[in-house]
C-alpha positions as a LaTeX table, in Angstrom:
\begin{tabular}{lrrr}
\hline
Residue & $x$ (\AA) & $y$ (\AA) & $z$ (\AA) \\
\hline
Unk1 & 114.80 & 91.35 & 157.70 \\
Unk2 & 113.96 & 89.88 & 161.09 \\
Unk3 & 112.02 & 92.48 & 163.08 \\
Unk4 & 114.31 & 91.94 & 166.08 \\
Unk5 & 117.38 & 92.94 & 164.12 \\
Unk6 & 118.57 & 96.49 & 163.64 \\
Unk7 & 119.84 & 97.86 & 160.37 \\
Unk8 & 123.05 & 99.90 & 160.44 \\
Unk9 & 121.77 & 101.93 & 157.49 \\
Unk10 & 118.96 & 103.23 & 159.73 \\
Unk11 & 121.34 & 104.79 & 162.25 \\
Unk12 & 121.46 & 108.17 & 160.55 \\
Unk13 & 122.97 & 110.74 & 162.87 \\
Unk14 & 123.97 & 108.07 & 165.40 \\
Unk15 & 126.98 & 107.37 & 163.18 \\
Unk16 & 128.24 & 110.93 & 163.52 \\
Unk17 & 131.68 & 111.12 & 165.13 \\
Unk18 & 130.70 & 114.35 & 166.92 \\
Unk19 & 127.98 & 112.99 & 169.22 \\
Unk20 & 130.41 & 112.27 & 172.06 \\
Unk21 & 132.42 & 115.44 & 171.54 \\
Unk22 & 135.78 & 116.24 & 170.14 \\
Unk23 & 137.75 & 113.28 & 171.56 \\
Unk24 & 136.35 & 110.76 & 169.10 \\
Unk25 & 136.40 & 113.28 & 166.25 \\
Unk26 & 140.09 & 113.81 & 166.83 \\
Unk27 & 140.84 & 110.10 & 167.16 \\
Unk28 & 138.91 & 109.05 & 164.06 \\
Unk29 & 140.42 & 111.97 & 162.12 \\
Unk30 & 143.87 & 110.67 & 163.01 \\
Unk31 & 143.24 & 106.99 & 162.22 \\
Unk32 & 140.62 & 106.71 & 159.46 \\
Unk33 & 142.59 & 108.40 & 156.64 \\
Unk34 & 145.22 & 105.65 & 156.84 \\
Unk35 & 142.74 & 102.76 & 156.74 \\
Unk36 & 141.86 & 102.91 & 153.04 \\
Unk37 & 138.94 & 101.43 & 151.16 \\
Unk38 & 137.87 & 97.92 & 150.28 \\
Unk39 & 140.52 & 95.25 & 149.83 \\
Unk40 & 141.15 & 91.61 & 150.57 \\
Unk41 & 144.27 & 91.09 & 152.64 \\
Unk42 & 145.61 & 88.57 & 155.17 \\
Unk43 & 142.69 & 89.39 & 157.48 \\
Unk44 & 140.17 & 88.71 & 154.72 \\
Unk45 & 137.76 & 91.23 & 153.18 \\
Unk46 & 138.41 & 94.63 & 154.78 \\
Unk47 & 136.84 & 98.06 & 154.26 \\
Unk48 & 137.95 & 101.25 & 155.98 \\
Unk49 & 140.12 & 99.11 & 158.25 \\
Unk50 & 137.25 & 96.91 & 159.50 \\
Unk51 & 137.44 & 93.23 & 158.57 \\
Unk52 & 134.37 & 91.22 & 157.66 \\
Unk53 & 134.98 & 89.05 & 160.73 \\
Unk54 & 135.11 & 92.07 & 163.04 \\
Unk55 & 131.97 & 93.56 & 161.48 \\
Unk56 & 130.14 & 90.23 & 161.79 \\
Unk57 & 131.09 & 89.97 & 165.49 \\
Unk58 & 129.95 & 93.55 & 166.12 \\
Unk59 & 126.65 & 93.05 & 164.28 \\
Unk60 & 125.95 & 89.78 & 166.10 \\
Unk61 & 126.77 & 91.28 & 169.50 \\
Unk62 & 124.39 & 94.19 & 168.90 \\
Unk63 & 121.72 & 92.25 & 166.99 \\
Unk64 & 122.30 & 94.15 & 163.73 \\
Unk65 & 121.62 & 92.37 & 160.47 \\
Unk66 & 124.41 & 90.95 & 158.34 \\
Unk67 & 126.23 & 93.50 & 156.22 \\
Unk68 & 128.86 & 92.80 & 153.60 \\
Unk69 & 131.89 & 94.85 & 154.63 \\
Unk70 & 132.20 & 95.92 & 150.99 \\
Unk71 & 128.89 & 97.82 & 151.37 \\
Unk72 & 129.92 & 99.58 & 154.59 \\
Unk73 & 129.47 & 103.36 & 154.37 \\
Unk74 & 131.78 & 105.87 & 156.07 \\
Unk75 & 129.04 & 106.49 & 158.66 \\
Unk76 & 128.72 & 102.74 & 159.32 \\
Unk77 & 132.48 & 102.47 & 159.83 \\
Unk78 & 132.56 & 105.43 & 162.20 \\
Unk79 & 129.68 & 103.96 & 164.22 \\
Unk80 & 131.55 & 100.65 & 164.61 \\
Unk81 & 134.81 & 102.42 & 165.40 \\
Unk82 & 133.18 & 104.66 & 167.99 \\
Unk83 & 131.45 & 101.90 & 169.89 \\
Unk84 & 133.80 & 98.92 & 169.50 \\
Unk85 & 137.18 & 100.65 & 169.47 \\
Unk86 & 136.59 & 103.85 & 171.49 \\
Unk87 & 133.71 & 103.64 & 173.98 \\
Unk88 & 133.61 & 99.92 & 174.82 \\
Unk89 & 137.29 & 99.72 & 175.88 \\
Unk90 & 136.95 & 103.02 & 177.80 \\
Unk91 & 139.28 & 105.11 & 175.67 \\
Unk92 & 136.70 & 107.92 & 175.80 \\
Unk93 & 137.57 & 108.30 & 179.52 \\
Unk94 & 141.26 & 109.00 & 178.83 \\
Unk95 & 142.95 & 112.35 & 178.12 \\
Unk96 & 142.75 & 113.34 & 174.45 \\
Unk97 & 146.26 & 112.45 & 173.30 \\
Unk98 & 146.19 & 109.14 & 175.16 \\
Unk99 & 142.68 & 108.36 & 173.86 \\
Unk100 & 143.76 & 109.03 & 170.26 \\
Unk101 & 146.86 & 106.87 & 170.54 \\
Unk102 & 145.04 & 104.04 & 172.30 \\
Unk103 & 142.27 & 104.14 & 169.70 \\
Unk104 & 144.78 & 103.98 & 166.85 \\
Unk105 & 146.72 & 101.15 & 168.52 \\
Unk106 & 143.46 & 99.32 & 169.29 \\
Unk107 & 142.23 & 99.57 & 165.70 \\
Unk108 & 145.48 & 98.13 & 164.41 \\
Unk109 & 146.29 & 95.53 & 167.07 \\
Unk110 & 143.13 & 94.99 & 169.08 \\
Unk111 & 141.94 & 97.01 & 172.06 \\
Unk112 & 143.08 & 94.39 & 174.59 \\
Unk113 & 146.61 & 94.47 & 173.20 \\
Unk114 & 146.64 & 98.28 & 173.31 \\
Unk115 & 145.43 & 98.32 & 176.92 \\
Unk116 & 148.01 & 95.72 & 177.99 \\
Unk117 & 150.78 & 97.81 & 176.43 \\
Unk118 & 149.62 & 100.89 & 178.34 \\
Unk119 & 149.35 & 98.86 & 181.56 \\
Unk120 & 152.91 & 97.61 & 181.09 \\
Unk121 & 154.14 & 101.17 & 180.55 \\
Unk122 & 152.55 & 102.44 & 183.77 \\
Unk123 & 153.47 & 99.34 & 185.80 \\
Unk124 & 149.92 & 98.01 & 186.24 \\
Unk125 & 148.82 & 94.40 & 186.02 \\
Unk126 & 148.42 & 93.81 & 182.24 \\
Unk127 & 144.90 & 92.34 & 182.22 \\
Unk128 & 143.71 & 94.07 & 179.04 \\
Unk129 & 140.94 & 96.04 & 180.77 \\
Unk130 & 141.04 & 99.69 & 181.81 \\
Unk131 & 140.32 & 100.48 & 185.42 \\
Unk132 & 140.59 & 98.66 & 188.68 \\
\hline
\end{tabular}
């Protein structure tokens, strides 16, 4: 392994859904049970709802080494979900019920699509980013 790359398996407690409080725990508890295990579908190889393509993009963005999605542990999946689908889009700043629904929508349709839908509902410019 290149010394400049991080290994998701070394994250240990960082992958815990409780480190940012109950909001993420609630959201992941709502969404993860419906995501299932490893399969190959229209999106390609998928494990726990995360496609190989999405995992590759996440790992590249954060300088983590390549990981076959088939080998992804539950902790790995929760770490990706927390950062990519909860904190990065800002869902952690929303009220609990809204955060959970936006997270679930974002996991299934993309966070930008989820944000645009919310922006349309509240009459804001649908730019796909939370905030001004």
